[in-house]
Coordinates of C-alpha atoms and ligand atoms in Angstrom, one line a residue:
X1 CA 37.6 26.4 -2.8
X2 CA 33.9 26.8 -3.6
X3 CA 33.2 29.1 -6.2
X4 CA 31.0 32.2 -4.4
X5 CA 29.0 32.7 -7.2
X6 CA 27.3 30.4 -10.1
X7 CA 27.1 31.0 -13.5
X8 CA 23.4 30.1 -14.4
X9 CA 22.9 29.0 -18.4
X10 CA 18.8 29.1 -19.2
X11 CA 17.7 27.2 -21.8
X12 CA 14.6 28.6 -23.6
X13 CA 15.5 32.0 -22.1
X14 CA 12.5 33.9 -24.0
X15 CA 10.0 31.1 -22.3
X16 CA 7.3 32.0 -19.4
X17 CA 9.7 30.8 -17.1
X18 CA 12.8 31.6 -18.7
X19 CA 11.8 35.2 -18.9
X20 CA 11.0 35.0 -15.1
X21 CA 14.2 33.1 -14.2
X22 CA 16.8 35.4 -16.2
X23 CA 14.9 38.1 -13.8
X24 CA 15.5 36.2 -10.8
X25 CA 19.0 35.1 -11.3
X26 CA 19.9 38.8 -12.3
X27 CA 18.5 40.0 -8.7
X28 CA 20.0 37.1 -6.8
X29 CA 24.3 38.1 -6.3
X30 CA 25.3 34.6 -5.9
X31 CA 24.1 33.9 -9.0
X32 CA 25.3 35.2 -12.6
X33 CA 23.5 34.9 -15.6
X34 CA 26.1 33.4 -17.6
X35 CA 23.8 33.0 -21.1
X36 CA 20.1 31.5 -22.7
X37 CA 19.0 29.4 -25.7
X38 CA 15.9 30.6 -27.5
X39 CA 13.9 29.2 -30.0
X40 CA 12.3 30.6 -32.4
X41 CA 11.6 33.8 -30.3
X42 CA 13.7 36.7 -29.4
X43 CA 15.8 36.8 -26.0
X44 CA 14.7 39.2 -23.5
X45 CA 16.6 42.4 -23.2
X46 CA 20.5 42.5 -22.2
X47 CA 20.9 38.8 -22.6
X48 CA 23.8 37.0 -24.1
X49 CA 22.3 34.4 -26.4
X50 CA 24.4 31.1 -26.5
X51 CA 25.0 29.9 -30.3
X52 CA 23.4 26.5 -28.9
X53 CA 23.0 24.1 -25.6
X54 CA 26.8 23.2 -26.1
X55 CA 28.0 26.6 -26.0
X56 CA 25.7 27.2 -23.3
X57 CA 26.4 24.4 -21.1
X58 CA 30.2 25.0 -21.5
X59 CA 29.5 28.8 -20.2
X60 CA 27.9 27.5 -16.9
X61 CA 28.2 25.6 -13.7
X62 CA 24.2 24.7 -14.0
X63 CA 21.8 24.9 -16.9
X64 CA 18.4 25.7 -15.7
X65 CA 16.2 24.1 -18.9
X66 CA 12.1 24.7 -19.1
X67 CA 12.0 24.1 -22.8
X68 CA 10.4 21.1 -24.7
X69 CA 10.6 17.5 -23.8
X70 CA 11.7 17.2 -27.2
X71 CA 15.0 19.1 -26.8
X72 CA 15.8 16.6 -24.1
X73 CA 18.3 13.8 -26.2
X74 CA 20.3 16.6 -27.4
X75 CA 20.2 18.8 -23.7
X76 CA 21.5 15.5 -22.1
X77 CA 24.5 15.0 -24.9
X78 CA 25.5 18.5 -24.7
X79 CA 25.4 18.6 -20.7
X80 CA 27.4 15.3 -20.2
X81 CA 30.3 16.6 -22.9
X82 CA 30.9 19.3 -20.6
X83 CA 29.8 18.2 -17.2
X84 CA 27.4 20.9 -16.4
X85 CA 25.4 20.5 -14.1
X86 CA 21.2 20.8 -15.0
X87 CA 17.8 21.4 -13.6
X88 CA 15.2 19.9 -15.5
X89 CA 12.2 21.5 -15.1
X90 CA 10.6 20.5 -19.0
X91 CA 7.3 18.0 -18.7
X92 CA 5.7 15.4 -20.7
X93 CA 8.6 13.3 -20.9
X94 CA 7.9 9.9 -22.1
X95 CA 9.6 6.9 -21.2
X96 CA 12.6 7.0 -23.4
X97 CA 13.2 11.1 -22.6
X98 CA 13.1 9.8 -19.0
X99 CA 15.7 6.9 -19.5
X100 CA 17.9 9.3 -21.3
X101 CA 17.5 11.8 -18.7
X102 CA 18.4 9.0 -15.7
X103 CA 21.6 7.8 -17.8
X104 CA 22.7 11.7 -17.4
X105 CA 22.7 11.6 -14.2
X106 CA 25.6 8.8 -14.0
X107 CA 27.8 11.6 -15.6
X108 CA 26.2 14.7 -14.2
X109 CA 24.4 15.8 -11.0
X110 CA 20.8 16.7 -12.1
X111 CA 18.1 17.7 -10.8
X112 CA 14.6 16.8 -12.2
X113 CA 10.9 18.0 -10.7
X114 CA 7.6 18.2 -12.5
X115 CA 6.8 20.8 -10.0
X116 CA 9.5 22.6 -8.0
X117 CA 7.1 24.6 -5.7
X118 CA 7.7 23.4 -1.8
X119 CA 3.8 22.8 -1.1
X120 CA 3.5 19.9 -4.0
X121 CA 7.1 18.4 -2.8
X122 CA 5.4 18.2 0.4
X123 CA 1.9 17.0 -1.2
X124 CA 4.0 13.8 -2.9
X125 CA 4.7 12.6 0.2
X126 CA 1.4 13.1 2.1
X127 CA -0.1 11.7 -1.3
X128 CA 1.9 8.3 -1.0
X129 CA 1.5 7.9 2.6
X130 CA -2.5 8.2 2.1
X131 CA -2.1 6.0 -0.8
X132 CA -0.5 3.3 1.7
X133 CA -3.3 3.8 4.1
X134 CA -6.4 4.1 2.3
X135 CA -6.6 0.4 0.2
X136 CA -7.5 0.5 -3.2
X137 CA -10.4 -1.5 -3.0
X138 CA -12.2 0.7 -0.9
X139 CA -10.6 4.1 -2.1
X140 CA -11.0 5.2 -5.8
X141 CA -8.1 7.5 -6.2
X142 CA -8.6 10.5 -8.8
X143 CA -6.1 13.2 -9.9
X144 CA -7.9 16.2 -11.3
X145 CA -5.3 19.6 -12.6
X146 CA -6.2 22.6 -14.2
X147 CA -3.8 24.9 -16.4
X148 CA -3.6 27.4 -19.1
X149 CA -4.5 27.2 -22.3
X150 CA -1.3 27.1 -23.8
X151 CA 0.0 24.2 -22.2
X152 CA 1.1 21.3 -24.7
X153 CA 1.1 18.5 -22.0
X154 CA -1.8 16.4 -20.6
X155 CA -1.9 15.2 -17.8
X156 CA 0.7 17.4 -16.5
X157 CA 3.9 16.4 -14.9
X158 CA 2.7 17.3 -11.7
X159 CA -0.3 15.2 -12.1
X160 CA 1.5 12.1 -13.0
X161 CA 4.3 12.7 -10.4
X162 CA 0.9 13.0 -8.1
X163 CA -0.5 9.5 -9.6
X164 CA 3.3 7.8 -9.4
X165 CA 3.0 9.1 -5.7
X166 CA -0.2 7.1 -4.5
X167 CA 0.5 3.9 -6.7
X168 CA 3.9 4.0 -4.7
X169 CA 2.0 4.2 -1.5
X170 CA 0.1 1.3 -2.8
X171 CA 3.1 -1.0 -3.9
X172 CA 2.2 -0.7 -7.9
X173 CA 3.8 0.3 -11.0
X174 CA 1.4 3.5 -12.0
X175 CA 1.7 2.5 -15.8
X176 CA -0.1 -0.7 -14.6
X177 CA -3.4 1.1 -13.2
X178 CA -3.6 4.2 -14.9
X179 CA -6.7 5.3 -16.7
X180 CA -6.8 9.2 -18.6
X181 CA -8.9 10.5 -20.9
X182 CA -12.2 8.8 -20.2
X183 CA -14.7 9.2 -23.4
X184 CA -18.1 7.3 -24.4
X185 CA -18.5 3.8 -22.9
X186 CA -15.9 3.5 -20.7
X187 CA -17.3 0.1 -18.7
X188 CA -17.4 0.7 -14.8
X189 CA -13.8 1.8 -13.3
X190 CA -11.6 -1.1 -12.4
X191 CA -10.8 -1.5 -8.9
X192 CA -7.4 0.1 -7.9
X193 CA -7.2 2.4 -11.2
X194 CA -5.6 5.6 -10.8
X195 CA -7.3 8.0 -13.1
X196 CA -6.7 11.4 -14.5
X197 CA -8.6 14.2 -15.8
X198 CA -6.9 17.3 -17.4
X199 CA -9.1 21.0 -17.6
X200 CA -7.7 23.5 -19.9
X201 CA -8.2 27.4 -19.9
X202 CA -7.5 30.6 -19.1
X203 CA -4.3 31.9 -17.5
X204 CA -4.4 29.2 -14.5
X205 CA -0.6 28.7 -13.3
X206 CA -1.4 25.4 -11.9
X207 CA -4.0 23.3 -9.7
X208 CA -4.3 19.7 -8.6
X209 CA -6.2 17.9 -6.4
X210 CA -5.8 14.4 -5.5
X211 CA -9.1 12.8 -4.7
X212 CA -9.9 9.5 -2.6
X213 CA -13.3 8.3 -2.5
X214 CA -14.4 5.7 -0.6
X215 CA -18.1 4.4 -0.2
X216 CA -18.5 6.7 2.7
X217 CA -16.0 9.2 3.2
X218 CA -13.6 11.5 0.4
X219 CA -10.6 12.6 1.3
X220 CA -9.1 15.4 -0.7
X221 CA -5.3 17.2 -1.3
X222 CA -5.2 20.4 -2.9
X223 CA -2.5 22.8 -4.3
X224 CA -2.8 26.0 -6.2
X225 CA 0.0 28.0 -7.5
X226 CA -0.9 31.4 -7.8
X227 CA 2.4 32.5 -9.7
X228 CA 5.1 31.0 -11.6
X229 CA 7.7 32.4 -9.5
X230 CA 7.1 29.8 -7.1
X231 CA 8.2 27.3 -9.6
X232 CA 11.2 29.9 -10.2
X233 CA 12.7 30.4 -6.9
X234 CA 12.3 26.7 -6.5
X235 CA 14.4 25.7 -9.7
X236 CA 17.3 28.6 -8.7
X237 CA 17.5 27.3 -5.0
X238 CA 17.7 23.9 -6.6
X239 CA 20.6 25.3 -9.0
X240 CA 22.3 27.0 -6.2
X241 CA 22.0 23.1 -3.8
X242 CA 23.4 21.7 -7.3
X243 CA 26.6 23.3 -8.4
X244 CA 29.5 21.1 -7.8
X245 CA 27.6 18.1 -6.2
X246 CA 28.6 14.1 -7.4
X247 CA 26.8 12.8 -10.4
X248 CA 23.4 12.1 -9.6
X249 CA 19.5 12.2 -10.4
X250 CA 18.3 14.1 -7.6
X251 CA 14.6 15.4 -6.7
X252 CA 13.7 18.4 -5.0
X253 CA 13.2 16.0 -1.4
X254 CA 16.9 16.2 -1.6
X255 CA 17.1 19.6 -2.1
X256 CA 14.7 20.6 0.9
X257 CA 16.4 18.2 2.7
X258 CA 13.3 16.4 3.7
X259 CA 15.1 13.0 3.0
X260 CA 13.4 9.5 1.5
X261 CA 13.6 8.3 -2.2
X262 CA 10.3 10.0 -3.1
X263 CA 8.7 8.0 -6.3
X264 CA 11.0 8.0 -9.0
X265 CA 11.2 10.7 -10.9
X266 CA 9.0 12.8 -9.2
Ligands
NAD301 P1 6.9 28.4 -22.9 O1 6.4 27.8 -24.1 O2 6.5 29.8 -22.5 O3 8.5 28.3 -22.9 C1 9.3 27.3 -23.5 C2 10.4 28.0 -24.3 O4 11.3 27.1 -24.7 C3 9.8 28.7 -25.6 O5 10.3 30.0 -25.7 C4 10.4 27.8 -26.7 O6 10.6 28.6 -27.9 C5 11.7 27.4 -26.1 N1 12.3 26.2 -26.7 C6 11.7 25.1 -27.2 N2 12.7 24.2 -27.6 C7 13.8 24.8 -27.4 C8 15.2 24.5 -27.6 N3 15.5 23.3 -28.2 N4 16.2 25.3 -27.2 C9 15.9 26.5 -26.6 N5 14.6 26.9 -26.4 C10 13.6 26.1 -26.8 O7 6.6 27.3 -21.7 P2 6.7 27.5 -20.1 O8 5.4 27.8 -19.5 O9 7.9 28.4 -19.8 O10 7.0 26.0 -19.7 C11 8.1 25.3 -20.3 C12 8.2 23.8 -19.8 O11 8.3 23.9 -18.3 C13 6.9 23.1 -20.0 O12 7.2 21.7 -20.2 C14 6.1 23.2 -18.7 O13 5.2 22.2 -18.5 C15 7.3 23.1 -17.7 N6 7.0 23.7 -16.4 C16 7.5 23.1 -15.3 C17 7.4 23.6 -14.1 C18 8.0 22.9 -12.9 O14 7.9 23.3 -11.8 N7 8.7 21.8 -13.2 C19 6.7 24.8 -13.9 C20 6.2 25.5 -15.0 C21 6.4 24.9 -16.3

């Protein structure tokens, strides 16, 4: 028989989003807070404090983990040995973090989003249908986000998901086309780059726009988040979908049940 509730282990419990989900799973009565992992920082009030991700991970049904892509390797390892479930909300993986994280999920059922609010799940797939319609040598296509000032990441994982999204639409590996960071004499922008810019400041919880400009016409997708629950309730619902699926890597289109692969990853 299903178990009615889920225990709900939070890695980096003492986090932005760790404070906000160890509210949130407190309030919610299918779920109990079963524990959190802090770093460096102490745990918010009333919490029991795991002695690490393995004791953690054994206390739960689902680990809910917006840490540090460098806590990933071991997160993974610790998570497999007990076969607990996780949703990975971290960014900035790089390519290795993302193979470890993909080899998980032949053990595990996982979930992993750079953005767990509905509207952008929604936005990756208008994104790579646009991509597919508007060619890339007519359309110039231009991600633009805007966070906080303590964000470590750049561009975020939103962004990239964002950029992954179009070059889907368009049939091409994003690593392939991608162009951040421009500075001093770039040369004219190839046809069919994707390119990024990252703005940084203030308390902004999260803003992208995707941008295609053609010689005549821009078309352009915007999402704002005005609070980090968004992200929150969005990581717990995925939790709550999670808990006692098959191994997997899964994205939050399976989760909203709005079916489709998605781009990887995303
Ligand atoms: P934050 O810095 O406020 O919180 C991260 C916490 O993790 C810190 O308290 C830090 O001490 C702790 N930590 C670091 N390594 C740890 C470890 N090994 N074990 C336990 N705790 C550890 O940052 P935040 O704003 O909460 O964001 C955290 C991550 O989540 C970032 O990568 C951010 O980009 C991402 N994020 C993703 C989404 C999404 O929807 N996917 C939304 C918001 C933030």
């Amino acid at each position: 028989m299903d178990k009615l509730v889920t225990d709900i282990g939070i890695a980096g419990i003492a986090g932005r989003m760790g404070c906000l989900l160890a509210d949130m799973v407190r309030a919610d009565q299918s779920l109990h807070l079963a524990g959190g992992t802090t770093h460096r920082r102490p745990a918010p009030d009333g919490v029991v404090v795991a002695r690490d991700i393995a004791a953690l991970a054994l206390a739960s049904d689902v680990v809910v983990d917006f840490t540090t892509a460098a806590a990933v390797a071991d997160h993974a390892a610790a998570l497999t040995r007990s076969g607990t479930g996780w949703v990975l909300g971290t960014t900035g993986l790089d390519a290795e973090a993302e193979a470890v994280v993909a080899g998980a999920g032949l053990t595990i059922p996982i979930v992993y989003a750079a953005n767990f609010a509905p509207g952008v799940v929604a936005l990756l797939a208008v994104a790579e249908m646009l991509g597919a319609a508007l060619p890339a040598s007519e359309y110039d296509a231009e991600i633009v986000e805007m966070h906080h000032r303590q964000k470590v990441d750049a561009p975020s994982g939103t962004a990239i998901a964002l950029g992954r999204a179009v070059a889907t639409g368009r049939r091409v590996a994003l690593e392939d086309v991608r162009a951040s960071g421009r500075d001093g004499h770039t040369g004219e922008r190839p046809t069919g780059a994707i390119g990024f810019a990252a703005l940084r400041g203030g308390q902004v919880v999260g803003e992208h726009t995707v941008l295609f400009a053609g010689a005549s016409e821009h078309v352009a997708l915007s999402h704002r988040a005005f609070d980090r629950a968004v992200f929150a309730a969005g990581a717990l619902r995925a939790a709550s979908w999670l808990a006692g699926r098959p191994a997997g890597l899964y994205t939050m289109r399976d989760v909203l049940g709005l079916g489709g692969a998605g781009p990887p990853l995303a």
